[in-house]
CSV table of C-alpha atoms and ligand atoms in Angstrom, one decimal:
chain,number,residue,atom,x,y,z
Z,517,UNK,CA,22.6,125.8,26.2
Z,518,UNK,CA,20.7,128.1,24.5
Z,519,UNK,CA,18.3,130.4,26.3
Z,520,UNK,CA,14.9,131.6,25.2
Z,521,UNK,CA,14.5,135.0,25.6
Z,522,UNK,CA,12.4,136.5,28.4
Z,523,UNK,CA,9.2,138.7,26.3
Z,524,UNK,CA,6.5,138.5,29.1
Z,525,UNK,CA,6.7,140.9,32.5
Z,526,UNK,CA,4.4,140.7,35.5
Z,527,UNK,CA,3.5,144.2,37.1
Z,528,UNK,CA,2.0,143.2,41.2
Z,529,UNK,CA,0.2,146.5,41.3
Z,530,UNK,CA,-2.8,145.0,43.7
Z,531,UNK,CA,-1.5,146.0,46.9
Z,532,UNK,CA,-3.5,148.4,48.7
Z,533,UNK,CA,-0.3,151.3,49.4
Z,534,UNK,CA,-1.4,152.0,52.7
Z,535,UNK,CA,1.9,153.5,53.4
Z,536,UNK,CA,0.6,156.5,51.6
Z,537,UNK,CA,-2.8,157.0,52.9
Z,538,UNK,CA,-4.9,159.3,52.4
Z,539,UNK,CA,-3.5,159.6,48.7
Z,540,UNK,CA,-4.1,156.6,48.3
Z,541,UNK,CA,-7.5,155.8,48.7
Z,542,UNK,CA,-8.4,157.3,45.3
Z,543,UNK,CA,-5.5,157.6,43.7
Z,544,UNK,CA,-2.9,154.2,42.8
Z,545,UNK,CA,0.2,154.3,44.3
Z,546,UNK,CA,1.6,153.6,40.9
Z,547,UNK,CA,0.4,156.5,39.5
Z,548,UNK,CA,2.1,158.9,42.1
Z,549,UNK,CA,4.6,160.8,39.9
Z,550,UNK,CA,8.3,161.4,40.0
Z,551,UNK,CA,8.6,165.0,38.4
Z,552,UNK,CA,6.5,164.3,35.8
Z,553,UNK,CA,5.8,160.7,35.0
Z,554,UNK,CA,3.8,158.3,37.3
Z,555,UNK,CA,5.7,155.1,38.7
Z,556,UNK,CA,4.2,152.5,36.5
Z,557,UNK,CA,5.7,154.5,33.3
Z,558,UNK,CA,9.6,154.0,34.4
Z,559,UNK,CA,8.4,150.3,35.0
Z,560,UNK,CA,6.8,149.9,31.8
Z,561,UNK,CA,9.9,152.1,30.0
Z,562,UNK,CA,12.6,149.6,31.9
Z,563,UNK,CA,10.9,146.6,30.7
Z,564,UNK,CA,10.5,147.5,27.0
Z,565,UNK,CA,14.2,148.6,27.0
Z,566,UNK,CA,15.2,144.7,28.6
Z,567,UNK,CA,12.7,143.0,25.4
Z,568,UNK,CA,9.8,142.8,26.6
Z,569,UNK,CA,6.5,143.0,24.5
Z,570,UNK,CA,3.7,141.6,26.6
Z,571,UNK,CA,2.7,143.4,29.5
Z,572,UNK,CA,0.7,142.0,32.6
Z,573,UNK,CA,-0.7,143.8,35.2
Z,574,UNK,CA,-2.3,142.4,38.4
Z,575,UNK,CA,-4.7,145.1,39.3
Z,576,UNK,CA,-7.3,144.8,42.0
Z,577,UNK,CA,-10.4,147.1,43.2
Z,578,UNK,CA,-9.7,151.0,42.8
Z,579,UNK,CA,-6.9,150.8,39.9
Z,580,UNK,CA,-8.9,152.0,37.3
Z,581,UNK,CA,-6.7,155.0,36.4
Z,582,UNK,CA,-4.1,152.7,35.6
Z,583,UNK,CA,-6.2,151.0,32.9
Z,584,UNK,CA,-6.7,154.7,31.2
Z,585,UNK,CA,-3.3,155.8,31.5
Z,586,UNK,CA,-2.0,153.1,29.4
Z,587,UNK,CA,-5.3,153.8,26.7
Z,588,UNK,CA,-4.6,156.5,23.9
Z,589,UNK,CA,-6.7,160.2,24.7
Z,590,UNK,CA,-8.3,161.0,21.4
Z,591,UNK,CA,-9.5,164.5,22.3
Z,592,UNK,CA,-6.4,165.4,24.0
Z,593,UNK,CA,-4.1,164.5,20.9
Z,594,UNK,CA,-6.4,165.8,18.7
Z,595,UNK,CA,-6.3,169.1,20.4
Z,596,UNK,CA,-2.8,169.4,21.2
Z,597,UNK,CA,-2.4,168.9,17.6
Z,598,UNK,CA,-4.7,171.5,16.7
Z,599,UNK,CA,-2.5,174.0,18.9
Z,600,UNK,CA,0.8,173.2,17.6
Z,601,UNK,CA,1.9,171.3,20.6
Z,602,UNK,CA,4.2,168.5,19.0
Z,603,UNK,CA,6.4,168.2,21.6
Z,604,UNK,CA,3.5,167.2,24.5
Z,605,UNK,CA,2.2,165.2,21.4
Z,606,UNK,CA,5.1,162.9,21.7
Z,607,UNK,CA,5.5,162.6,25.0
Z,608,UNK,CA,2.0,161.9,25.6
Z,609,UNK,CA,2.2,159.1,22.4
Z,610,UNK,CA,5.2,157.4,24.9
Z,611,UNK,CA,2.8,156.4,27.2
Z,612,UNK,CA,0.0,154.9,25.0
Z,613,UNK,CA,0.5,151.1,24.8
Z,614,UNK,CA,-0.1,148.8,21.6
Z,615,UNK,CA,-4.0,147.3,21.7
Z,616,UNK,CA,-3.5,143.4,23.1
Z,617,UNK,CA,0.1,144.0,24.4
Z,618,UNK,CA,-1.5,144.7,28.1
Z,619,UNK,CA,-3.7,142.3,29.4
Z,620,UNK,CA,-5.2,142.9,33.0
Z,621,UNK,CA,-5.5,139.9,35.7
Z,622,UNK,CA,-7.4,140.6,39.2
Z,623,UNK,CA,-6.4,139.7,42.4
Z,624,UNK,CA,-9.5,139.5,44.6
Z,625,UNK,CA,-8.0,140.3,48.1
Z,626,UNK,CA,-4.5,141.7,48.7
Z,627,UNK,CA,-2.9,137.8,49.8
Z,628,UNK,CA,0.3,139.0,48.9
Z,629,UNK,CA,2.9,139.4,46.1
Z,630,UNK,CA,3.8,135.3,45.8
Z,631,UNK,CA,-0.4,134.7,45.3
Z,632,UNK,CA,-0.5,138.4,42.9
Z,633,UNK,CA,2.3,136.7,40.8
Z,634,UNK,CA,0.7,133.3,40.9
Z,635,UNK,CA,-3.1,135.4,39.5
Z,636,UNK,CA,-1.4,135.8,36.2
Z,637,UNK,CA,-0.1,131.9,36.0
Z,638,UNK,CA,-2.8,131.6,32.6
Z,639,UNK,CA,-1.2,134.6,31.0
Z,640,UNK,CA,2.4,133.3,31.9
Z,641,UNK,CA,2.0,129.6,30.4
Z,642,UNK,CA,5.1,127.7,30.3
Z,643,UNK,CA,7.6,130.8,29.6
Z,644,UNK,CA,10.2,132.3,31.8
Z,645,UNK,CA,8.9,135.8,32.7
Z,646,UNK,CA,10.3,138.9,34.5
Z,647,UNK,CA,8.4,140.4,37.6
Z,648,UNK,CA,8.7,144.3,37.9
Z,649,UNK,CA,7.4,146.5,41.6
Z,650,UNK,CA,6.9,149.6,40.5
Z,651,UNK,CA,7.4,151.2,43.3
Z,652,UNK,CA,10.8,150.2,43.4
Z,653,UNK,CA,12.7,152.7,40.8
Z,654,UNK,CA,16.1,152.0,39.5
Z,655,UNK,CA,17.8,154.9,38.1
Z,656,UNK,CA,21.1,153.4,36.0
Z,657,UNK,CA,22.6,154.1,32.6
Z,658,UNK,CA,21.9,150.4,31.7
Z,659,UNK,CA,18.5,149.6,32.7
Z,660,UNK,CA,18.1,147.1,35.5
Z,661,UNK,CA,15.7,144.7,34.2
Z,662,UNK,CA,17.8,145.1,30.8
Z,663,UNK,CA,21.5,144.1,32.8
Z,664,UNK,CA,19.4,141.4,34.5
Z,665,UNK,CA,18.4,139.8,31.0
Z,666,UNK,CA,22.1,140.1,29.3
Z,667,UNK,CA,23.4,137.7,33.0
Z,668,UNK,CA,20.4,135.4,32.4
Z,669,UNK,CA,21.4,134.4,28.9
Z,670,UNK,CA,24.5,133.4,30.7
Z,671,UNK,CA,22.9,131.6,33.8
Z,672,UNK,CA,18.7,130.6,32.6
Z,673,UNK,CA,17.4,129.5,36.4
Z,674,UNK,CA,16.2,131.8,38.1
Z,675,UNK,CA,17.7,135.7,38.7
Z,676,UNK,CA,16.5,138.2,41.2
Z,677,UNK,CA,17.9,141.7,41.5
Z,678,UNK,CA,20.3,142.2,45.0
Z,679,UNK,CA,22.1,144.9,46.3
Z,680,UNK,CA,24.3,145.5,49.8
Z,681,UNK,CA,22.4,147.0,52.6
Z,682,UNK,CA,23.5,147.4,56.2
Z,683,UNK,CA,23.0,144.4,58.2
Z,684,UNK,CA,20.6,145.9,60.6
Z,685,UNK,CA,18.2,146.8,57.7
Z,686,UNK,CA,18.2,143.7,56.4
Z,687,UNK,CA,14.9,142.1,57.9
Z,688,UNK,CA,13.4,144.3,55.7
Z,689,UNK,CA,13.8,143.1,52.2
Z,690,UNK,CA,14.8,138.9,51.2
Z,691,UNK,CA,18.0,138.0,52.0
Z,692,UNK,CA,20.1,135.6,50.2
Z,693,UNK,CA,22.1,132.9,51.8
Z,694,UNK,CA,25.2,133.2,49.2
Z,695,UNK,CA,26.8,129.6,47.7
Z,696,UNK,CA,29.3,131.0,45.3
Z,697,UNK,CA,30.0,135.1,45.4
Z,698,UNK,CA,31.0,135.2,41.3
Z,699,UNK,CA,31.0,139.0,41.2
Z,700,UNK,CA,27.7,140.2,39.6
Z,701,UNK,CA,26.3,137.2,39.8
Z,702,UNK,CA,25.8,135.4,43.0
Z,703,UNK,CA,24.5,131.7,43.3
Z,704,UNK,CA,21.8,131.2,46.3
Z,705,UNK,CA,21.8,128.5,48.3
Z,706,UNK,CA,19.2,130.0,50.6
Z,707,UNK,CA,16.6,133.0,50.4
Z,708,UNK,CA,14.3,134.2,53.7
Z,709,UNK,CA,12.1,137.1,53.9
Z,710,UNK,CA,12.0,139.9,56.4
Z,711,UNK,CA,15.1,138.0,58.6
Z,712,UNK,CA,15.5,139.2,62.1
Z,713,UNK,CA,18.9,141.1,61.5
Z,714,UNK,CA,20.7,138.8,64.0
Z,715,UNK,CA,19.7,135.6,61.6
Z,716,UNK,CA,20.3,137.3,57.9
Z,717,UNK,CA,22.2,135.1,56.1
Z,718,UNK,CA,24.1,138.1,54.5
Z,719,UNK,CA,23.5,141.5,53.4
Z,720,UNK,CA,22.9,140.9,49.7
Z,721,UNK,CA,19.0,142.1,50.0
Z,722,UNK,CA,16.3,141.2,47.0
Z,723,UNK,CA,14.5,143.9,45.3
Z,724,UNK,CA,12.2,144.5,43.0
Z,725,UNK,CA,12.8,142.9,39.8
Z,726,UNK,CA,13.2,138.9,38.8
Z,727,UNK,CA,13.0,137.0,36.2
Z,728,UNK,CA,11.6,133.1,37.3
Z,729,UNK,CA,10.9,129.9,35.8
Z,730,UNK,CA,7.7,128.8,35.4
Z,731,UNK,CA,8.4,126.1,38.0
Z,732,UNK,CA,7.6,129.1,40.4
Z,733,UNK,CA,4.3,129.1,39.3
Z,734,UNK,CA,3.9,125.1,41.0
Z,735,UNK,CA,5.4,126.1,43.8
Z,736,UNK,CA,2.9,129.2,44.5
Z,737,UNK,CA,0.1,126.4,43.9
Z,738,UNK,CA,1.0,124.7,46.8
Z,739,UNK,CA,2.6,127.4,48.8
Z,740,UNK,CA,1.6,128.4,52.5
Z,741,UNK,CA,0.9,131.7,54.2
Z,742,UNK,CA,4.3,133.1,54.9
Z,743,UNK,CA,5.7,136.2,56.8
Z,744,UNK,CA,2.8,138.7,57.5
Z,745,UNK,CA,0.2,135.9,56.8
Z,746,UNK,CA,1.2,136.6,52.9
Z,747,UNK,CA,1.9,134.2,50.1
Z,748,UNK,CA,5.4,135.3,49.5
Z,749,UNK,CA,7.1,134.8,46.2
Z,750,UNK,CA,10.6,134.4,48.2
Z,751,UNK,CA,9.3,131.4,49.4
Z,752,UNK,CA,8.4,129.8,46.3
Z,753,UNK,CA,12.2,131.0,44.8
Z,754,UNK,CA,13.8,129.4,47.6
Z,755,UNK,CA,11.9,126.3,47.1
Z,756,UNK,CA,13.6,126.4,43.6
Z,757,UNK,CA,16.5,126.4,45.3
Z,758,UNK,CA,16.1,123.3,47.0
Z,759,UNK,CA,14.3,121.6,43.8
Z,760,UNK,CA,16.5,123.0,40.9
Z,761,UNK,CA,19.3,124.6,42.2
Z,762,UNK,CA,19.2,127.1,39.8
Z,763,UNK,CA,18.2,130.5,41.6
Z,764,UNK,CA,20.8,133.2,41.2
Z,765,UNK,CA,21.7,136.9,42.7
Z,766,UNK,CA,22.5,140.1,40.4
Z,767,UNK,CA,24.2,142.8,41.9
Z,768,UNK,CA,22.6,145.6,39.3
Z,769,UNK,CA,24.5,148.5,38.5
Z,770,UNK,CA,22.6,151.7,39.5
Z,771,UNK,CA,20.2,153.8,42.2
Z,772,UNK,CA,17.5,152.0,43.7
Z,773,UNK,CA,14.8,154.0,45.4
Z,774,UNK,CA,12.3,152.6,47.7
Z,775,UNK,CA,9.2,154.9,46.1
Z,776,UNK,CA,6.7,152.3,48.2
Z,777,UNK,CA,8.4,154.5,51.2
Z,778,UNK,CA,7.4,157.7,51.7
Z,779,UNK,CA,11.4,158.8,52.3
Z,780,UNK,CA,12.2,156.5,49.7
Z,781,UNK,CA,9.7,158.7,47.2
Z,782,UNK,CA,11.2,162.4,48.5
Z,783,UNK,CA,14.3,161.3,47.7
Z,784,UNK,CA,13.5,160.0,44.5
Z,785,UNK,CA,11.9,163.4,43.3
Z,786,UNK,CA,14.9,164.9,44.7
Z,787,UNK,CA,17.1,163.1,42.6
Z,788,UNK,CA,15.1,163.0,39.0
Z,789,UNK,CA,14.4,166.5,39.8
Z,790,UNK,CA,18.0,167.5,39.9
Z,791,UNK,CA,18.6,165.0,37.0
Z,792,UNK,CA,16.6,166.7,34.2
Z,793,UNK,CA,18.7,169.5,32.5
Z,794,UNK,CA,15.5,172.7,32.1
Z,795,UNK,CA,15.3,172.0,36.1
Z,796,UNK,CA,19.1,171.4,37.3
Z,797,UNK,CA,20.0,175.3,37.7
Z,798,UNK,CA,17.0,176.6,39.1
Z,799,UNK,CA,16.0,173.4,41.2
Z,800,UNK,CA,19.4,173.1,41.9
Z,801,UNK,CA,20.1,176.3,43.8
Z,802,UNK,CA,16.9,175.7,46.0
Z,803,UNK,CA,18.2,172.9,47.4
Z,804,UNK,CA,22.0,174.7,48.4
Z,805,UNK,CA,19.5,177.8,49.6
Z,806,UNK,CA,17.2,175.3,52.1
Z,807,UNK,CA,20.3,173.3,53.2
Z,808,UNK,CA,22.0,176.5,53.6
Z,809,UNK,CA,19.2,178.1,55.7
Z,810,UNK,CA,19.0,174.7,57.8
Z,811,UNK,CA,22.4,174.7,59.0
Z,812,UNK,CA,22.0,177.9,59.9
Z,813,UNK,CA,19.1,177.7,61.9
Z,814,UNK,CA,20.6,175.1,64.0
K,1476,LIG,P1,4.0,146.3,49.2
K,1476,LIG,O1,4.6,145.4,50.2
K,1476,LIG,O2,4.7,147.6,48.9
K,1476,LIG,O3,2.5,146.5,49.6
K,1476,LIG,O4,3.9,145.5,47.9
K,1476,LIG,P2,1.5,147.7,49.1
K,1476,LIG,O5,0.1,147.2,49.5
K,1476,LIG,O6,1.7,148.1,47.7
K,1476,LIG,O7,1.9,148.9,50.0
K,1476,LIG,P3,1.8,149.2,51.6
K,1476,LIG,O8,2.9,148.4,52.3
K,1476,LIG,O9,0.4,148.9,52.1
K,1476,LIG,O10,2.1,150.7,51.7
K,1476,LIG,C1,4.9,145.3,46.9
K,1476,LIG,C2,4.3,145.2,45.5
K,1476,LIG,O11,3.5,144.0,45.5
K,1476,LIG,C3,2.2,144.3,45.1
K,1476,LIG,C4,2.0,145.8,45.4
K,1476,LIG,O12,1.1,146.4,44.5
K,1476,LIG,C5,3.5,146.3,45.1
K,1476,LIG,O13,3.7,146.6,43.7
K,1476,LIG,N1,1.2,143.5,45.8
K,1476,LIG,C6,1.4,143.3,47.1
K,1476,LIG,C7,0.2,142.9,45.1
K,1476,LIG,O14,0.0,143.1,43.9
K,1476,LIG,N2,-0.7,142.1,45.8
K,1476,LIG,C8,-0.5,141.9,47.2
K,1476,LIG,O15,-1.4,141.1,47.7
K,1476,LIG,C9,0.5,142.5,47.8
């Protein structure tokens, strides 16, 4: 069987990030940097690495800045030209986006990720299409998304990105009920959202990247509040489960940080920090000198 490859990706960046209040009532969550680079760019960087060419964001009230990040800064190129500043030029050329290979969707009201991914249903058509959440960020030699496509060509269905977490954390992510453990690749036979821990049907937990069917797209038509009094896009995968059996888990290869978290995000800077060479030595020996001085102050 031969696969069509996956060129469209949905970015969900309508939720309201209240976990990072006050910051972010101006600013998007998505924007919030690691080092030096806002969330959305590693998101954006992942997906162009796994194929992808169209880009479709589903923005809501207050995301503005996320429109003009993407657009190219005349005056700023033209004077960091004028100065000499090639280097910046480049970098700041990585983030500027082709005209037409972004389009924008709105989601009126925050109704959760299952109705955010169900906004951009016109833009989708009748293609297979990856899903991204910026604010989860998956450091790996292989980009996730990129691993993900390579087992799909294998598998088509349905894929969603799974790694092990301690059973008692489990009600916090989807958890797949697991049919056949083949290694990488898991097939589902069940999926529920936010579990209590005692009912998880394993520890293999869902995060943030898929790539669906369009069929998912029907089932969000018809699809009920869920957990939270959301429209959850787990529910609408495990519906393909029951319809198509054809919904599979990938455990990715890599470091998975939960920047929607405010832990999650200090330990992310913490980690690309110390991962970028002009910061290891200096950066580096701060961290032994606070540890240091912690121990001892206990
Ligand atoms: P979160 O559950 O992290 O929600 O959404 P949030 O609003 O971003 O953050 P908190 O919990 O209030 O701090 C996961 C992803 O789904 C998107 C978010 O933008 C984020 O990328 N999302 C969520 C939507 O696009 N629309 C929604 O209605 C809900």
């Amino acid at each position: 069987m031969k696969i069509k490859k996956v060129t469209k990706a949905v970015f969900p960046v309508a939720g309201m990030g209240t976990r990072f209040l006050p910051a972010t009532k101006s600013i998007p969550k998505e924007i919030m940097t690691l080092v030096d680079r806002p969330l959305i760019q590693y998101a954006i960087d992942e997906a162009r690495a796994a194929g992808i060419t169209e880009f479709i964001f589903v923005t809501s009230r207050g995301k503005s800045a996320l429109e003009d990040y993407f657009d190219v800064a005349p005056e700023l190129e033209a004077s960091l030209r004028k100065s000499g500043k090639t280097a910046l030029l480049e970098v700041l050329k990585a983030s500027n986006m082709d005209s037409g290979a972004i389009a924008y969707v709105r989601q009126n009201r925050p109704m959760g990720l299952g109705h955010a991914v169900w906004c951009a249903r016109r833009l989708i058509g009748d293609e297979s299409f990856a899903v991204l959440l910026p604010d989860d960020v998956i450091a790996a030699e292989k980009p996730c998304l990129q691993q993900m496509v390579e087992a799909y060509a294998e598998t088509g269905g349905n894929m969603v990105a799974t790694m092990e977490v301690p059973r008692e954390k489990a009600g916090a992510y989807g958890v797949l009920d697991i049919a056949d453990d083949m290694g990488a690749i898991v097939r589902a036979k069940g999926m529920v959202e936010k579990p209590k821990a005692e009912d998880a049907p394993s520890n293999l937990a869902v995060i943030g990247r898929y790539i669906l069917s369009p069929k998912v797209l029907n089932d969000l038509n018809t699809m009920k509040q869920g957990v939270g009094g959301e429209i959850q896009l787990t529910d609408a995968i495990a519906q393909q489960i029951h319809e198509e059996d054809n919904v599979y888990g990938y455990r990715f290869q890599g470091q998975r940080y939960d920047c929607g978290s405010k832990a999650g995000f200090l330990q992310a800077t913490v980690a690309f920090g110390l991962a970028r060479p002009e910061f290891q030595a200096e950066f580096g020996a701060y961290l032994h000198e606070l540890v240091a001085q912690q121990k001892a102050a206990q």
